[in-house]
PDB file of C-alpha atoms in Angstrom:
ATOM      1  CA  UNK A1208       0.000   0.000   0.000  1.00 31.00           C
ATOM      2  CA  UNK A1209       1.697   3.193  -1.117  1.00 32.00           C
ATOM      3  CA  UNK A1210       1.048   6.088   1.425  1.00 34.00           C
ATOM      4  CA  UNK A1211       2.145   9.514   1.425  1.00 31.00           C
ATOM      5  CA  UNK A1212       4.567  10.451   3.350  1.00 35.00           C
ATOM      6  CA  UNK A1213       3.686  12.096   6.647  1.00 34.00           C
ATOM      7  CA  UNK A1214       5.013  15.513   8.288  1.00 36.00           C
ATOM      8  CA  UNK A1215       7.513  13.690  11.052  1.00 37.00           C
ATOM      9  CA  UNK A1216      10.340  15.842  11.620  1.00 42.00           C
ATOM     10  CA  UNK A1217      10.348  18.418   8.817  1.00 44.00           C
ATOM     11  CA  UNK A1218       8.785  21.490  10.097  1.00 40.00           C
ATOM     12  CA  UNK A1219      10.682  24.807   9.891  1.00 35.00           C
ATOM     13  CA  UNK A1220      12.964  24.226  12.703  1.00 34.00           C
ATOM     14  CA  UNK A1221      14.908  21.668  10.763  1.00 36.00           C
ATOM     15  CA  UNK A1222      13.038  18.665  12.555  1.00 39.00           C
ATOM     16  CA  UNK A1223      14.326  15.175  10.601  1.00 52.00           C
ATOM     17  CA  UNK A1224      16.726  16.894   8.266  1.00 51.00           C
ATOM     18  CA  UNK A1225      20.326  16.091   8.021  1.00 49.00           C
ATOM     19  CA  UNK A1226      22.114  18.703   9.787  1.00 47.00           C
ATOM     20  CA  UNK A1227      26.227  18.007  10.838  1.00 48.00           C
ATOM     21  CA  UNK A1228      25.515  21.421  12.728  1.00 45.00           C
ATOM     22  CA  UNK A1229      23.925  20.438  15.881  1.00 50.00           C
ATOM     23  CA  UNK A1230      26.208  20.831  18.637  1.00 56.00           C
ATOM     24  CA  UNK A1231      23.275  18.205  20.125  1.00 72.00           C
ATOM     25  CA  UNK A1232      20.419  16.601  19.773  1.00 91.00           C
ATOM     26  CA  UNK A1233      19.232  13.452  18.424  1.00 95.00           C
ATOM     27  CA  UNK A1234      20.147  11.447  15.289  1.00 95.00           C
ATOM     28  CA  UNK A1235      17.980   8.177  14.764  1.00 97.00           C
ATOM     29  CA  UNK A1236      19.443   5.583  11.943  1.00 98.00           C
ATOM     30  CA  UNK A1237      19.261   1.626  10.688  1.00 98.00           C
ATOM     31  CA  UNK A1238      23.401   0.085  11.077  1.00 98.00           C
ATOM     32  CA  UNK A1239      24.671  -3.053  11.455  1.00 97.00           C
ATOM     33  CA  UNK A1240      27.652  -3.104  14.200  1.00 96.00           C
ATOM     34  CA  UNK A1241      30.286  -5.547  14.606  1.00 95.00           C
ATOM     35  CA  UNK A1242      31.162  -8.375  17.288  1.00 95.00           C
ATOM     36  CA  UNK A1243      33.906  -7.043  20.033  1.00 92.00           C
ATOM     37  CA  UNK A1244      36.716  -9.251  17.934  1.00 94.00           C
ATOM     38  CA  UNK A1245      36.282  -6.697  15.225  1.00 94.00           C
ATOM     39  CA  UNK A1246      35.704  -3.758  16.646  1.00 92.00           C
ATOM     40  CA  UNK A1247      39.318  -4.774  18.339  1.00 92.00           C
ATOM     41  CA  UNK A1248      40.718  -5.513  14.951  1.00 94.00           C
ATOM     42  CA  UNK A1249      39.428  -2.050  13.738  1.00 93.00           C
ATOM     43  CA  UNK A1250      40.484   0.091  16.289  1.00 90.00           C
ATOM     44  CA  UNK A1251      44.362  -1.918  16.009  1.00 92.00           C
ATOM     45  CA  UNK A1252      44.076  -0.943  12.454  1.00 93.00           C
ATOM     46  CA  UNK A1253      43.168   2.967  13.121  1.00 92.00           C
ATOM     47  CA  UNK A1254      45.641   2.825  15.856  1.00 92.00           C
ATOM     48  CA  UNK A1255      48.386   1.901  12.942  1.00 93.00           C
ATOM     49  CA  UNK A1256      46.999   4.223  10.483  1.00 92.00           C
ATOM     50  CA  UNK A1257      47.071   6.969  13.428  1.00 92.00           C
ATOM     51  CA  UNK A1258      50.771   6.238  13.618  1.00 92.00           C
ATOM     52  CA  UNK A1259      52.121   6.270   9.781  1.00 92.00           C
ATOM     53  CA  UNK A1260      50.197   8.908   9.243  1.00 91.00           C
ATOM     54  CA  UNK A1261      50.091  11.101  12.214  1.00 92.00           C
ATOM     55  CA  UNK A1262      46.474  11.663  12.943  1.00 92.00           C
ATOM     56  CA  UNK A1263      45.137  12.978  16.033  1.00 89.00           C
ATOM     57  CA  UNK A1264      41.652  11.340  16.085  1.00 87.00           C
ATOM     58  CA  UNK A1265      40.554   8.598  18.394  1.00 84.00           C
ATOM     59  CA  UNK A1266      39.272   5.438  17.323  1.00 82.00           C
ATOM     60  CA  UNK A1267      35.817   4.889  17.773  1.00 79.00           C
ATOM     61  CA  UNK A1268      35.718   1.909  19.862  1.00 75.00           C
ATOM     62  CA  UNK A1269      32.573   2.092  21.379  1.00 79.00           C
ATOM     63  CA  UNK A1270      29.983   3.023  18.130  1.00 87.00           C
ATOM     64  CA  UNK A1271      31.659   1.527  15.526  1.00 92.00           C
ATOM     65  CA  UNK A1272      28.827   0.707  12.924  1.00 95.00           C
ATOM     66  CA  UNK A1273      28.362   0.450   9.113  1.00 96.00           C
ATOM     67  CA  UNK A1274      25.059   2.596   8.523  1.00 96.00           C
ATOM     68  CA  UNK A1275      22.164   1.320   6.343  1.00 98.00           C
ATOM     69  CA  UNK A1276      19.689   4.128   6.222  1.00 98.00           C
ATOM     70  CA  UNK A1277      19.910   7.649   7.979  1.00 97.00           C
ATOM     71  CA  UNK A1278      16.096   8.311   9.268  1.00 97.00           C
ATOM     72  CA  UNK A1279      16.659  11.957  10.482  1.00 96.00           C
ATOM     73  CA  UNK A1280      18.173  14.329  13.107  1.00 95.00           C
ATOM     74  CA  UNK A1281      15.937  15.594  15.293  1.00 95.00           C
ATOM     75  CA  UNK A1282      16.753  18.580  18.339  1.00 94.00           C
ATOM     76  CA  UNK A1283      14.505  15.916  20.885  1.00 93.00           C
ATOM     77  CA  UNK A1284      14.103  12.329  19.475  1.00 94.00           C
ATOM     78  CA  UNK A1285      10.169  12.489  18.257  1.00 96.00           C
ATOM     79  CA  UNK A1286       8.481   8.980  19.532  1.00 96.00           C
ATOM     80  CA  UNK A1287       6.003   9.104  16.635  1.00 97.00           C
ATOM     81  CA  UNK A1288       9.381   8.962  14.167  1.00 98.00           C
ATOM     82  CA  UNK A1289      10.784   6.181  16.530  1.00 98.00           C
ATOM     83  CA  UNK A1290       7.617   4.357  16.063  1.00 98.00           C
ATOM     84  CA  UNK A1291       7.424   4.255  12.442  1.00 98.00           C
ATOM     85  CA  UNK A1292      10.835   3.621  12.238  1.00 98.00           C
ATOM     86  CA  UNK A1293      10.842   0.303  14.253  1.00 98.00           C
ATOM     87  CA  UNK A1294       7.725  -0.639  11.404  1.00 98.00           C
ATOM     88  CA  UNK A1295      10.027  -0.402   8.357  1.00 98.00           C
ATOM     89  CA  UNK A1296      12.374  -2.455  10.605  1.00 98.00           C
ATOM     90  CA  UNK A1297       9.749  -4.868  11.038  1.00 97.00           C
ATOM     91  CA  UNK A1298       9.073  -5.275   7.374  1.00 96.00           C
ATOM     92  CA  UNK A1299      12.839  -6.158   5.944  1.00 97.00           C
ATOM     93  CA  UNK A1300      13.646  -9.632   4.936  1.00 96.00           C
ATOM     94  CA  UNK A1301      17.906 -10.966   4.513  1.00 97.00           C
ATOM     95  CA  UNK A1302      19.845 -13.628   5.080  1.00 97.00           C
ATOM     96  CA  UNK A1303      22.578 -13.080   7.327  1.00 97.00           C
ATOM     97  CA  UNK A1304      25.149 -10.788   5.569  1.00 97.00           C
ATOM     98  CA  UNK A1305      29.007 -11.486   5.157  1.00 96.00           C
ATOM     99  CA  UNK A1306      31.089  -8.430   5.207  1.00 96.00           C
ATOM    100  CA  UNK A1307      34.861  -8.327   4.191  1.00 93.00           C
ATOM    101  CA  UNK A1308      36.172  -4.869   3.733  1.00 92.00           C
ATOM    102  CA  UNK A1309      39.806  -4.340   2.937  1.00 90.00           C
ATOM    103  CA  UNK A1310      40.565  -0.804   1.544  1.00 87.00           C
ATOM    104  CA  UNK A1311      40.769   2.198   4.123  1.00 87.00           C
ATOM    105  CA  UNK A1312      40.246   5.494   2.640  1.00 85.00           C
ATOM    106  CA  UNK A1313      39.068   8.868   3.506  1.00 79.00           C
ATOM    107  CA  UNK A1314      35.790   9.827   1.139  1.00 73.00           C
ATOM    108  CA  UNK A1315      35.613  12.933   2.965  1.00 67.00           C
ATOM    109  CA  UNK A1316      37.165  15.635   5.240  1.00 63.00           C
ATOM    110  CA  UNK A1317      37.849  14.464   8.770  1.00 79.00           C
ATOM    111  CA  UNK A1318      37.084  10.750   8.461  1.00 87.00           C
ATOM    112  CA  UNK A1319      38.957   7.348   8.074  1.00 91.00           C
ATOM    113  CA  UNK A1320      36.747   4.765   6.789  1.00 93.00           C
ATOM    114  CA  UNK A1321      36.845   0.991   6.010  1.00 93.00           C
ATOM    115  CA  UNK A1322      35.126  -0.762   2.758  1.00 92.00           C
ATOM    116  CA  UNK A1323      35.339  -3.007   0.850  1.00 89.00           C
ATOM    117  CA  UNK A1324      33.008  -4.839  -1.759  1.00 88.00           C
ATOM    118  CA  UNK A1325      31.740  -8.009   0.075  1.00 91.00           C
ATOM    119  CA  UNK A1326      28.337  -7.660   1.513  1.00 92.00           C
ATOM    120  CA  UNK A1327      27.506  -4.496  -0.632  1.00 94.00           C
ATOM    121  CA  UNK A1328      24.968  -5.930  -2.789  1.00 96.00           C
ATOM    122  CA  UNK A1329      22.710  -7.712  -0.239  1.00 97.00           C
ATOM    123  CA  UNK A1330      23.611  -4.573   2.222  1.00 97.00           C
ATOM    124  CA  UNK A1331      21.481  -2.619  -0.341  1.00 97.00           C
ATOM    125  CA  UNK A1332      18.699  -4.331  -0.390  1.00 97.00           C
ATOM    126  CA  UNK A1333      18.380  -4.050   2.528  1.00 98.00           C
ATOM    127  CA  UNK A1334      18.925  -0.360   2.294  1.00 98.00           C
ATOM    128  CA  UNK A1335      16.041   0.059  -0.443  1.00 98.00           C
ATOM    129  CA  UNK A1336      13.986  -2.969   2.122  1.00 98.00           C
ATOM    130  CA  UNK A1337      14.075   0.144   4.860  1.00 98.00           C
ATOM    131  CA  UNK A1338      13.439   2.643   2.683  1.00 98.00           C
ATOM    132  CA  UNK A1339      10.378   1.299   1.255  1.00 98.00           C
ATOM    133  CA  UNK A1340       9.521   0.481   4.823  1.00 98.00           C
ATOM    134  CA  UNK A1341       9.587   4.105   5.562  1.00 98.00           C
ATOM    135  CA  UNK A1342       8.136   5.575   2.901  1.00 97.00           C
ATOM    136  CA  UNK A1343       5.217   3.000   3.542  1.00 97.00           C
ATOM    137  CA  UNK A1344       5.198   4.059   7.440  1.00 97.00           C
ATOM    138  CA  UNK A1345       5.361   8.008   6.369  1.00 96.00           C
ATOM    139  CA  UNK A1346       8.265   8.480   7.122  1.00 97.00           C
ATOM    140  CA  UNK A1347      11.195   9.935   4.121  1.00 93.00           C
ATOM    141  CA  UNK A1348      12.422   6.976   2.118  1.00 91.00           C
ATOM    142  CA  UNK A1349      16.427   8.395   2.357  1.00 93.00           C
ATOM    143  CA  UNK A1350      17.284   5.957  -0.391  1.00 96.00           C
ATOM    144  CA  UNK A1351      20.234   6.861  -2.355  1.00 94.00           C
ATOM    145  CA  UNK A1352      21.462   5.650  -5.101  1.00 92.00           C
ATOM    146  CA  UNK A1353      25.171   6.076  -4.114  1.00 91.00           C
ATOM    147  CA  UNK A1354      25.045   3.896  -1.243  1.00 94.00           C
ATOM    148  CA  UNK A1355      28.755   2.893  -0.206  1.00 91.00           C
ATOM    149  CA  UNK A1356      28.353   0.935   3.193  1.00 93.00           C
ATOM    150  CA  UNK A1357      31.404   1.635   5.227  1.00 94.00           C
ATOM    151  CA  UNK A1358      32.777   1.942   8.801  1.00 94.00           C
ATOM    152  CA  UNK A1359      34.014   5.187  10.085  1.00 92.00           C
ATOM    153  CA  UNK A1360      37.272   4.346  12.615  1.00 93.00           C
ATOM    154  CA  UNK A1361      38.172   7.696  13.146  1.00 90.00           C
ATOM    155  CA  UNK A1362      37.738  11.331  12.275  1.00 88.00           C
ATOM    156  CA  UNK A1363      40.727  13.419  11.635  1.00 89.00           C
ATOM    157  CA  UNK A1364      41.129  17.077   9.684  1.00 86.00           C
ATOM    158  CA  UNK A1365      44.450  14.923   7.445  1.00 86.00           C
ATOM    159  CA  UNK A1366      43.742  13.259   4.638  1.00 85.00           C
ATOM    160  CA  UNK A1367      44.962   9.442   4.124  1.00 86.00           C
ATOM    161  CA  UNK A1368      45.435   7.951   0.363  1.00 87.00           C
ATOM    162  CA  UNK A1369      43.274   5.252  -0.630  1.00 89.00           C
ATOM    163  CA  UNK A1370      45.138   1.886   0.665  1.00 91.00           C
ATOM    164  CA  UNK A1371      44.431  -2.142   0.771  1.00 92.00           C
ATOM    165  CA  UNK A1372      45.220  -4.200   3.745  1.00 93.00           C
ATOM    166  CA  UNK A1373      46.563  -7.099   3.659  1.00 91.00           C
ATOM    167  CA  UNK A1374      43.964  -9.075   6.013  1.00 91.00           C
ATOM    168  CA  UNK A1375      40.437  -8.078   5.507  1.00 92.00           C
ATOM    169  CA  UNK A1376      38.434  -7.363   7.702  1.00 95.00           C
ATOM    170  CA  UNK A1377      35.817  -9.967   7.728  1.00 96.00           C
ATOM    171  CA  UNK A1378      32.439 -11.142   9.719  1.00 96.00           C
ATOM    172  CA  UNK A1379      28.749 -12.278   9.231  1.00 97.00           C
ATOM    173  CA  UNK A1380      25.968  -9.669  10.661  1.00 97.00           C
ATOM    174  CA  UNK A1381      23.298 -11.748  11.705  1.00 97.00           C
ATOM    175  CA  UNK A1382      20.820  -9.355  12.887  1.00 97.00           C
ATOM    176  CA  UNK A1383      20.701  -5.265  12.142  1.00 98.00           C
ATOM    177  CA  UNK A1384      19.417  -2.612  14.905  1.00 98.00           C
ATOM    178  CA  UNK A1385      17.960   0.858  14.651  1.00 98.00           C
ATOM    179  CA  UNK A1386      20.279   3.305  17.046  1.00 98.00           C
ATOM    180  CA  UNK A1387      19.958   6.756  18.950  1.00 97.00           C
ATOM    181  CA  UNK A1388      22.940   8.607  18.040  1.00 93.00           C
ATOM    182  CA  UNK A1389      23.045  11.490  21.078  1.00 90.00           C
ATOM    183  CA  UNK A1390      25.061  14.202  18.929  1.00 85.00           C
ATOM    184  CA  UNK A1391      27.787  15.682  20.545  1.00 79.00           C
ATOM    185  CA  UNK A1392      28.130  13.022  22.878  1.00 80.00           C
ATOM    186  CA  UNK A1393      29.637   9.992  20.720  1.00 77.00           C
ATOM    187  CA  UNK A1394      26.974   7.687  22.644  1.00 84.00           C
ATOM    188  CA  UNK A1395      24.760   5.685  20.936  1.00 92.00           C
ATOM    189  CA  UNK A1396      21.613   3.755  22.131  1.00 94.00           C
ATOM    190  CA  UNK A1397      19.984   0.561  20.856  1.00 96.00           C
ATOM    191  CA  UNK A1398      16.076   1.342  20.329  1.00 97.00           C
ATOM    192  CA  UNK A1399      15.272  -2.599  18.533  1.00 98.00           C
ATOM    193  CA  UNK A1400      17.034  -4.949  16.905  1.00 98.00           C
ATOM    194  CA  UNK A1401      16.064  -7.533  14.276  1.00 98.00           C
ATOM    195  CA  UNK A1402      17.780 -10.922  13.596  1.00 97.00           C
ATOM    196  CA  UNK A1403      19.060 -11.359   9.491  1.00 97.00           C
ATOM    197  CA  UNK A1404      17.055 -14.567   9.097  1.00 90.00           C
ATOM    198  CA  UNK A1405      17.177 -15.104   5.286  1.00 70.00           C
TER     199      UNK A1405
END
């Protein structure tokens, strides 16, 4: 049933739109995150790169995650958005998802991120899975067409070329969770979870 898409978070304050400009408030999103064994592995490799390449940024230990759908920023988390939100979680449909990612590269200012090409294609459904879900639960579908699923390890202002590792980084997500990002804070909270069933 196609519905049209209701008026959570987008009122003239900025409610639900992307904005890196909020010293705080709330940021609500779909992300896999890794078992502790890789978030280790992840945060050894950032520690190297923070070495060879002198960078000052910390690795990001505690919220490492490889997004799947932004749903909005928000200046207080609205519980109708959170509610729709966890119904296009309810309504996606994978197999558990093998990730490898083996190049480390920095796509933008400030950030250090890890990719690769294994799980990207089943990663996107599920992408496209949540926003359909949204756009079905009135919420803004976010689906882009660029989607590059990656893991942010640190943010720094340097720039570091485009490398391969040797060892990839690899593991199998077997469920996916919808998080509360507190901005400003580098806390995140687990709202639901679903398991990757296939």
């Amino acid at each position: 049933m196609n519905q049209m898409p209701l008026d959570f978070g987008d009122d003239k304050n900025g409610r639900g739109r992307r904005n890196e400009s909020y010293a705080s408030g709330d940021r609500l999103f779909f992300a896999l995150c890794p078992p502790d064994a890789i978030e280790q592995q992840a945060a050894a490799i950032a520690d190297d790169y923070r070495r060879a390449f002198s960078l000052s940024g910390r690795p990001r230990l505690t919220t490492l995650h490889v997004s799947i759908i932004w749903v909005g920023d928000y200046p207080k988390l609205p519980e109708d958005v959170v509610f729709a939100a966890r119904q296009a979680g309810a309504t996606v449909e994978s197999a558990p998802i093998a990730m490898t990612d083996r190049i480390m590269r920095s796509p933008q200012a400030r950030a250090l991120v890890l990719c690769g090409e294994g799980g990207r294609k089943p990663l996107t459904r599920v992408h496209v899975q949540l926003g359909v879900g949204m756009h079905n639960a009135g919420l803004r579908h976010n689906i882009n067409r660029d989607f590059t699923p990656h893991m942010t390890l640190l943010y720094d202002r340097k720039t570091v070329p485009p490398t391969r590792l040797d060892t990839p980084v690899s593991w199998t997500a077997s469920e996916f969770l919808l998080i509360h990002s507190v901005l400003g804070k580098t806390e995140h909270r687990i709202i639901d979870r679903w398991p990757l069933l296939g």
